[in-house]
Short mmCIF file of C-alpha atoms in Angstrom, two decimals:
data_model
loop_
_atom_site.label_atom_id
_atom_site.label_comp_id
_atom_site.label_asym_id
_atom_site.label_seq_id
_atom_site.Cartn_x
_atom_site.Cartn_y
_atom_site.Cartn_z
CA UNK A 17 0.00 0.00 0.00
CA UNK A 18 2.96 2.41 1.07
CA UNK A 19 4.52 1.47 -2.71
CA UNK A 20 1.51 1.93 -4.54
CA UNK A 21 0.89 5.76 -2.55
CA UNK A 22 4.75 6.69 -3.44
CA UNK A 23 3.81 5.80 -6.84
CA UNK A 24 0.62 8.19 -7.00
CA UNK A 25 2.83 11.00 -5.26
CA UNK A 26 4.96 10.84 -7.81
CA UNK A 27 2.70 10.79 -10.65
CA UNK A 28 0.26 14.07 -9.01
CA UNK A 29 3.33 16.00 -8.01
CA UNK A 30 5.04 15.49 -11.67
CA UNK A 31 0.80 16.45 -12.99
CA UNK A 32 0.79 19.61 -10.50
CA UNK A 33 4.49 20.38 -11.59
CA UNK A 34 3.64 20.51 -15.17
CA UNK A 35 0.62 22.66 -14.19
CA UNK A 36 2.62 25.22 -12.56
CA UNK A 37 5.34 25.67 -15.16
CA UNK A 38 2.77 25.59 -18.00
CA UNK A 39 3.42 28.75 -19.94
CA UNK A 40 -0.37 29.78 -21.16
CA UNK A 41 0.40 33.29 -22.45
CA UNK A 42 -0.19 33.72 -26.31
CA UNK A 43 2.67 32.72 -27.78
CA UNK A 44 4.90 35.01 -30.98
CA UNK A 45 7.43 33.11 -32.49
CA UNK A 46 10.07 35.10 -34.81
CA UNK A 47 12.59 33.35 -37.22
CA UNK A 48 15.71 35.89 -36.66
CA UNK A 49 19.01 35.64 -39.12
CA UNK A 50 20.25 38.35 -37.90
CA UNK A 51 23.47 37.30 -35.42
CA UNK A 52 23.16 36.06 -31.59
CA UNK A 53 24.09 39.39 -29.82
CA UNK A 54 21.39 41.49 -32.01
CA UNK A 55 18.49 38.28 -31.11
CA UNK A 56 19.74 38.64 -27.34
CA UNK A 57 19.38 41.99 -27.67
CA UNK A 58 15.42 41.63 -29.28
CA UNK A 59 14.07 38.77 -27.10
CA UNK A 60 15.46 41.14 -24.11
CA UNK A 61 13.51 44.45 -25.00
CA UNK A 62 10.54 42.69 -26.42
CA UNK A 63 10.18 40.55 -22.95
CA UNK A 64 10.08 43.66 -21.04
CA UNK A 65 7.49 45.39 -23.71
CA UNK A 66 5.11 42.25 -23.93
CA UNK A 67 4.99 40.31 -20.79
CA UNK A 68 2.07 39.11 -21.26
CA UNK A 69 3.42 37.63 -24.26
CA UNK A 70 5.53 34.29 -25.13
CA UNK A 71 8.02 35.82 -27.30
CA UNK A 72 10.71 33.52 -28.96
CA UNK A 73 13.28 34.84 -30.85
CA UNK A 74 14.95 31.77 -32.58
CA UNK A 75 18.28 31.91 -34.56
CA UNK A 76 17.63 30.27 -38.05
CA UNK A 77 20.65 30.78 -41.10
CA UNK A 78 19.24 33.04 -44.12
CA UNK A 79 19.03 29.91 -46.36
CA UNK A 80 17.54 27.70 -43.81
CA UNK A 81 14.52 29.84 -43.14
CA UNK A 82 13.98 30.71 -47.25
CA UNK A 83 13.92 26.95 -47.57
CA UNK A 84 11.74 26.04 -44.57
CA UNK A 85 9.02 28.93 -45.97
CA UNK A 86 9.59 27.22 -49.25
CA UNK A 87 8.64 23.69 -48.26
CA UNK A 88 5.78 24.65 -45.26
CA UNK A 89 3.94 27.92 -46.79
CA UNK A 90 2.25 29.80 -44.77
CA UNK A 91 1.73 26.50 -42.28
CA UNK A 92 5.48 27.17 -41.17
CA UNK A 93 5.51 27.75 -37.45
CA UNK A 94 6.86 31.33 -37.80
CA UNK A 95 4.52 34.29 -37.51
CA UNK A 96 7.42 36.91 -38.23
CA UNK A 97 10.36 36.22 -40.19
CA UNK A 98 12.97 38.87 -39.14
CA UNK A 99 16.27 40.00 -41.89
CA UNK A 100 15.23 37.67 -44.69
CA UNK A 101 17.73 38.50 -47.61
CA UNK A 102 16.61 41.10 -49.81
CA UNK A 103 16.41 38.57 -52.92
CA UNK A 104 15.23 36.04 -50.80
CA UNK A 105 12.22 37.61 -49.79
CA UNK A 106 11.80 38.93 -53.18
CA UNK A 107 11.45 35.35 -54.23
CA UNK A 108 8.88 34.35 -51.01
CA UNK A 109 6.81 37.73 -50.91
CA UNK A 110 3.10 35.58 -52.03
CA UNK A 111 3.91 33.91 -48.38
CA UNK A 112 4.15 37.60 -46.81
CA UNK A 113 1.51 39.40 -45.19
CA UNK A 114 0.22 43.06 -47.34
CA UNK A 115 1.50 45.76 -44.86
CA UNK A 116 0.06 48.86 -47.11
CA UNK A 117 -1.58 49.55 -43.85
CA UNK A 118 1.47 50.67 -42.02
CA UNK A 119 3.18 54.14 -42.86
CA UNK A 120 6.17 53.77 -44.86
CA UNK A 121 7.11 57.24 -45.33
CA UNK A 122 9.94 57.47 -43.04
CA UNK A 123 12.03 55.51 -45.00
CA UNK A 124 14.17 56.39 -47.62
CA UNK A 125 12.11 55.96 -51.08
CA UNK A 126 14.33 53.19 -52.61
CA UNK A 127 13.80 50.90 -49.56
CA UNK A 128 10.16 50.50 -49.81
CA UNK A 129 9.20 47.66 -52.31
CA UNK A 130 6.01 48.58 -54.22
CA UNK A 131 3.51 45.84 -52.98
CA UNK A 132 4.44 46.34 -49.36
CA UNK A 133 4.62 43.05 -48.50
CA UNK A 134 7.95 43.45 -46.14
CA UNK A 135 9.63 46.52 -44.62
CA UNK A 136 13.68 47.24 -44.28
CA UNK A 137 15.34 45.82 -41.72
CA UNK A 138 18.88 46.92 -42.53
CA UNK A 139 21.14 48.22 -45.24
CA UNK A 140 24.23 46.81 -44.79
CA UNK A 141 27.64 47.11 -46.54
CA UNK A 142 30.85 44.73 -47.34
CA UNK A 143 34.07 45.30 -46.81
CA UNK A 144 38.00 43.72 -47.24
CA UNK A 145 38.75 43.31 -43.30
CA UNK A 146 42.65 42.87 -42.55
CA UNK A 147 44.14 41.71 -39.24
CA UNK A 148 47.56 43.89 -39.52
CA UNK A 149 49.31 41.96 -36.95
CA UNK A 150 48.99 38.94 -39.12
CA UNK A 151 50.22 40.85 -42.27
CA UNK A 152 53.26 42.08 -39.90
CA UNK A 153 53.70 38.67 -38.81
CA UNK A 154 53.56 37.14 -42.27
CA UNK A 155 55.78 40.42 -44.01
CA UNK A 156 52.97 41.00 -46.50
CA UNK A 157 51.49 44.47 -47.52
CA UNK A 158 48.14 44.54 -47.08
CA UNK A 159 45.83 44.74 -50.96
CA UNK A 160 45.08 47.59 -52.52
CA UNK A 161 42.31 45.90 -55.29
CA UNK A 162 40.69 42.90 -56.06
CA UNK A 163 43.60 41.81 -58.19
CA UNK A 164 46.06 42.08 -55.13
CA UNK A 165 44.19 39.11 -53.80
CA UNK A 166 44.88 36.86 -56.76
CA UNK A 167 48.71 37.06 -55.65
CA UNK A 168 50.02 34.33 -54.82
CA UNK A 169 51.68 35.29 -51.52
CA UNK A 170 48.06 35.70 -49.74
CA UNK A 171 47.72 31.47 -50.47
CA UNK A 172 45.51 30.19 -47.65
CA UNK A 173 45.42 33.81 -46.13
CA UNK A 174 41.86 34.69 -47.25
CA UNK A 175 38.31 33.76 -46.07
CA UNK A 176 35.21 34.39 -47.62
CA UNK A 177 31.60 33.51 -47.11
CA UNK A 178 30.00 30.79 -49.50
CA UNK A 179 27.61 32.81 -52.04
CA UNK A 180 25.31 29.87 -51.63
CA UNK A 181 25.14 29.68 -48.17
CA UNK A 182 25.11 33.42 -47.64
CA UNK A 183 23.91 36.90 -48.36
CA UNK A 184 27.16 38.65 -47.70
CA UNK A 185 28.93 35.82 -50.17
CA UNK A 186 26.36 36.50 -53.02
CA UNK A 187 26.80 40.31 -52.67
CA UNK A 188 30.58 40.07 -53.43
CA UNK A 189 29.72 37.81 -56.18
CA UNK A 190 27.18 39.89 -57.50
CA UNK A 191 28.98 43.36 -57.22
CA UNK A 192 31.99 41.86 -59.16
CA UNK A 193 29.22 40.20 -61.59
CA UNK A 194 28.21 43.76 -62.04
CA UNK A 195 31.77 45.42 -62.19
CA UNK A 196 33.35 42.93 -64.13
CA UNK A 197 30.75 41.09 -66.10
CA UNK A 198 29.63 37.51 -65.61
CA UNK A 199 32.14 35.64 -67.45
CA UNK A 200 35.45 37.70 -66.39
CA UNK A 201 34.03 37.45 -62.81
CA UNK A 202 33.59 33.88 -62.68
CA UNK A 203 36.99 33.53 -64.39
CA UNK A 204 37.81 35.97 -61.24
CA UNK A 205 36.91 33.70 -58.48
CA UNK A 206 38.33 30.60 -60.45
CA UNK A 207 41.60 32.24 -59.53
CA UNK A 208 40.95 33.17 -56.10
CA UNK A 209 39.73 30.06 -55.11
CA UNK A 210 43.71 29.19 -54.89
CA UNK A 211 44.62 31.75 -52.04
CA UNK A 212 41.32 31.03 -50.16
CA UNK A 213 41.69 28.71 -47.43
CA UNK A 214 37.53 28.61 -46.27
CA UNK A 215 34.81 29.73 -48.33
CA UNK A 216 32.37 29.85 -45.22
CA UNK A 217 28.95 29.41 -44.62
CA UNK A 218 28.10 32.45 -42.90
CA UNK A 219 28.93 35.47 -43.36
CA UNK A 220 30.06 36.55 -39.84
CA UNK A 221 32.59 33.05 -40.92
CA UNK A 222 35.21 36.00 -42.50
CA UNK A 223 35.40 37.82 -39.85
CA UNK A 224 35.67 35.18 -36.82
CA UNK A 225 38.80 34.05 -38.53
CA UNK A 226 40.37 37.00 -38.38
CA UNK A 227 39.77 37.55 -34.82
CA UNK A 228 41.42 34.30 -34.30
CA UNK A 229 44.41 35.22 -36.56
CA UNK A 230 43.89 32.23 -38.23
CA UNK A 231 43.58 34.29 -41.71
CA UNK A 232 45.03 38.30 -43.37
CA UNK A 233 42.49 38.92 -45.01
CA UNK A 234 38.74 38.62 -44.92
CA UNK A 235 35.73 39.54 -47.15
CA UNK A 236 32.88 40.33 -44.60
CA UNK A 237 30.39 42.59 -42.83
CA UNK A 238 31.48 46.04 -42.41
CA UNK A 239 29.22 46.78 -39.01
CA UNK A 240 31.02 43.13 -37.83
CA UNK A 241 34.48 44.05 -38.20
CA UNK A 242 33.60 47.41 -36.47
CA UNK A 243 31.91 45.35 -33.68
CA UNK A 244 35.30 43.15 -33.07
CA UNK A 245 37.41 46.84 -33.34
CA UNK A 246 35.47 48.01 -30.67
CA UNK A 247 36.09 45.29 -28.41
CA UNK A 248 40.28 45.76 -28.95
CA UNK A 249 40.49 43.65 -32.58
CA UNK A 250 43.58 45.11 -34.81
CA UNK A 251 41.45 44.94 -37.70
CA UNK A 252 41.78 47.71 -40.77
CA UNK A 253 38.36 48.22 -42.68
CA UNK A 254 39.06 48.73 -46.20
CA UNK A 255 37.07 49.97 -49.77
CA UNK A 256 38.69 48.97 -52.90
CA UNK A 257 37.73 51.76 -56.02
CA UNK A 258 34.71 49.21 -56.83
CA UNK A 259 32.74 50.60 -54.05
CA UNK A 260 31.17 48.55 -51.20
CA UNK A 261 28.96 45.64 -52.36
CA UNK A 262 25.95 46.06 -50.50
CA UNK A 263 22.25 44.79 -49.94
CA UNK A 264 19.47 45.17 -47.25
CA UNK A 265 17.60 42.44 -45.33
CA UNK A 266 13.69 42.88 -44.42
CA UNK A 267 11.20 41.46 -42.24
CA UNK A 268 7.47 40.41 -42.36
CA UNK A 269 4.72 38.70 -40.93
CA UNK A 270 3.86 35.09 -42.41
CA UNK A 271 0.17 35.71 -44.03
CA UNK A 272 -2.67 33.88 -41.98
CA UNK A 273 -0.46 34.74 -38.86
CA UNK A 274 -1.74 38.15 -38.99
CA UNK A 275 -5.02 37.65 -36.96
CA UNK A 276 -2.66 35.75 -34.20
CA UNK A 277 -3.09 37.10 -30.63
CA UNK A 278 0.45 39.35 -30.39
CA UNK A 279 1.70 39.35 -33.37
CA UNK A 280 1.30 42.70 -35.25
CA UNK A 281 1.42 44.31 -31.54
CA UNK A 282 5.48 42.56 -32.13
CA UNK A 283 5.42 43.34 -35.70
CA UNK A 284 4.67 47.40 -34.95
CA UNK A 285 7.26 47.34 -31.95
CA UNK A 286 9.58 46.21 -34.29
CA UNK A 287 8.53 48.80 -37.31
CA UNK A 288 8.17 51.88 -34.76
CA UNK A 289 10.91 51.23 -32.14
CA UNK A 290 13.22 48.20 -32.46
CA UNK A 291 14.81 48.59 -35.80
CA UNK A 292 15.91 52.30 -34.98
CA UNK A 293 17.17 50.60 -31.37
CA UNK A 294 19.15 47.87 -33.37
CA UNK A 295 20.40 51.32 -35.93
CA UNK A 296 21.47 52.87 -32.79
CA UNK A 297 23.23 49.95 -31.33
CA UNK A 298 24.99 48.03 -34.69
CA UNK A 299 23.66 48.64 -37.85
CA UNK A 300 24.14 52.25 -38.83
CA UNK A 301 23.85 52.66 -42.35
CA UNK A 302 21.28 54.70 -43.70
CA UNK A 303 17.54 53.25 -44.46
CA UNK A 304 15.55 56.27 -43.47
CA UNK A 305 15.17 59.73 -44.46
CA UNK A 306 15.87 61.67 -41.24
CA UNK A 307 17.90 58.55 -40.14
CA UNK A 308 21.40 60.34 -38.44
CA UNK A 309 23.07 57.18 -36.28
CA UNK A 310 26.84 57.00 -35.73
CA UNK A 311 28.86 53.89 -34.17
CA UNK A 312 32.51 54.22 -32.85
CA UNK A 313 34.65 53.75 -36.03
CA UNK A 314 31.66 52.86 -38.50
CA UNK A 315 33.53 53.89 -41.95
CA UNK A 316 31.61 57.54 -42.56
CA UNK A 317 30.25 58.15 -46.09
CA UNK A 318 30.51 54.98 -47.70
CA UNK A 319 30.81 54.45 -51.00
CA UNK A 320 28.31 51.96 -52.11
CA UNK A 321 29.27 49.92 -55.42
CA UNK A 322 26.69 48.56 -58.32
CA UNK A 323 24.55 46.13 -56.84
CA UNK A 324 21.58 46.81 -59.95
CA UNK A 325 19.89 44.20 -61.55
CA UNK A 326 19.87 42.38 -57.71
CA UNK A 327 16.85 40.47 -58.42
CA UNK A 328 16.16 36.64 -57.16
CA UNK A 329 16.44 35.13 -60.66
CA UNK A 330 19.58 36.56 -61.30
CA UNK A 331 20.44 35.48 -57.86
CA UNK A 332 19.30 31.65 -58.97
CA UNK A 333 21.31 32.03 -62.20
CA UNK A 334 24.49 32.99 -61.00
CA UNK A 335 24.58 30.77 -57.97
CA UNK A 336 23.36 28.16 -60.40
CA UNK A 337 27.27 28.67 -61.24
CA UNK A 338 29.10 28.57 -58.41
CA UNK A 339 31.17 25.33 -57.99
CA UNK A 340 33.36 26.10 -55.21
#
């Protein structure tokens, strides 16, 4: 009798401990690309706006989500998708909510797409990142163009991000696409592919190695090399004479998600408040018209190279291309 009354303890203090921890607020859930300190920095202020809310901000890689919205629709368990890939979301916008209700006229007028269905996240840029203590290490000078790189003394000394597996990747390519043309730029990377030592698959990827001196010479995020400067990093941002390759990530609300308890309340916080927060805090460069946000040794006045013609079938063609 004593067993079989341990037994029933067990089972209606595990049934009354389940009751207590059971989380029955409405719950928002929001697929974020955008990197871990930025999400940490989201899930924190939107806790403390919505309380009453369950808000998860969960990390997913720009490819990932794209394919996920590809293969579940609107049935994907997302009700915001936060920094989808300019191109990307170009390609997905039939799965986006219409947002002509919200007021778009703070931002700058090439940053609002005509049928509304997502709103700018960020603009951000592309840069060629040194660590200078490696170069002094290594006796190299550090490049002054993108036909420095090809020499032969930078062997295993570069990283750069996987076009296919990332945004920043496919801006390079596409920038040199547009600078070079499509066959000399292919040709291009056929030659560069000898000093590279990772093509990674994110785009923060260029960057980390540098931090860990384990490359010279990086093609990455500009805001992310001016993060790791901040913190002490001997990095050197620099802008060869092509300009900056460049492109802007967006966010929406999955359609049918709309009506959700909590979710455009989220959406608006982000539209109104959060994205000038995250401006103020990392991502600088300009999306809005009366936008004036400075970070501790963010490159002033960049010059932005050709990035026309950035549409998601020409995205699909040239990646169709990539082999490395």
């Amino acid at each position: 009798m004593k067993k079989i009354s341990k037994v029933l303890l067990t089972i209606i203090s595990g049934i009354m401990l389940t009751s207590c921890s059971s989380d029955h607020r409405p719950s928002v859930m929001i697929y974020s690309t955008a990197e871990s300190f930025r999400n940490e920095m989201f899930q924190e202020e939107l806790d403390k706006k919505f309380p009453e809310y369950n808000i998860t901000v969960q990390y997913i890689p720009t490819g990932n989500c794209a394919a996920r919205l590809k293969a579940e629709g609107t049935d994907i368990e997302a009700d915001i998708i936060f920094e989808s890939e300019y191109t990307y979301a170009e390609e997905l916008k039939d799965f986006f909510y219409d947002l002509s209700d919200y007021d778009f006229s703070k931002y700058l007028d090439e940053m609002v797409p005509k049928h509304k269905k997502y709103a700018t996240s960020i603009r951000y840029s592309g840069a060629i990142i040194v660590n200078e203590d490696v170069l002094r290490e290594k006796d190299l000078d550090e490049p002054t163009s993108y036909e420095d790189l090809l020499d032969p003394k930078y062997k295993g000394l570069i990283s750069m991000p996987s076009p296919k597996a990332s945004g920043t990747g496919y801006m390079f390519l596409k920038n040199l696409v547009n600078e070079m043309g499509e066959k000399e730029a292919f040709a291009y990377f056929d030659k560069l592919t000898n000093n590279i030592l990772q093509y990674t698959s994110s785009g923060s990827g260029p960057v980390n190695a540098l931090v860990q001196g384990e490359v010279a010479i990086g093609l990455g995020m500009t805001f992310q090399a001016v993060q790791e400067i901040n913190k002490g990093a001997n990095l050197k941002i620099l802008f060869f004479e092509e300009g900056a390759p460049w492109t802007t990530s967006v966010f929406a609300i999955v359609d049918g998600h709309q009506n959700k308890e909590g979710v455009q309340e989220v959406f608006r916080y982000f539209f109104d408040e959060l994205v000038q927060k995250d401006k103020e805090m990392f991502l600088p460069e300009q999306i809005y018209k009366d936008q004036n946000t400075t970070i501790k040794n963010y490159p002033a006045k960049i010059i932005y190279g050709d990035m026309s013609n950035n549409t998601a079938e020409e995205r699909l063609k040239l990646l169709r291309q990539w082999i490395y």
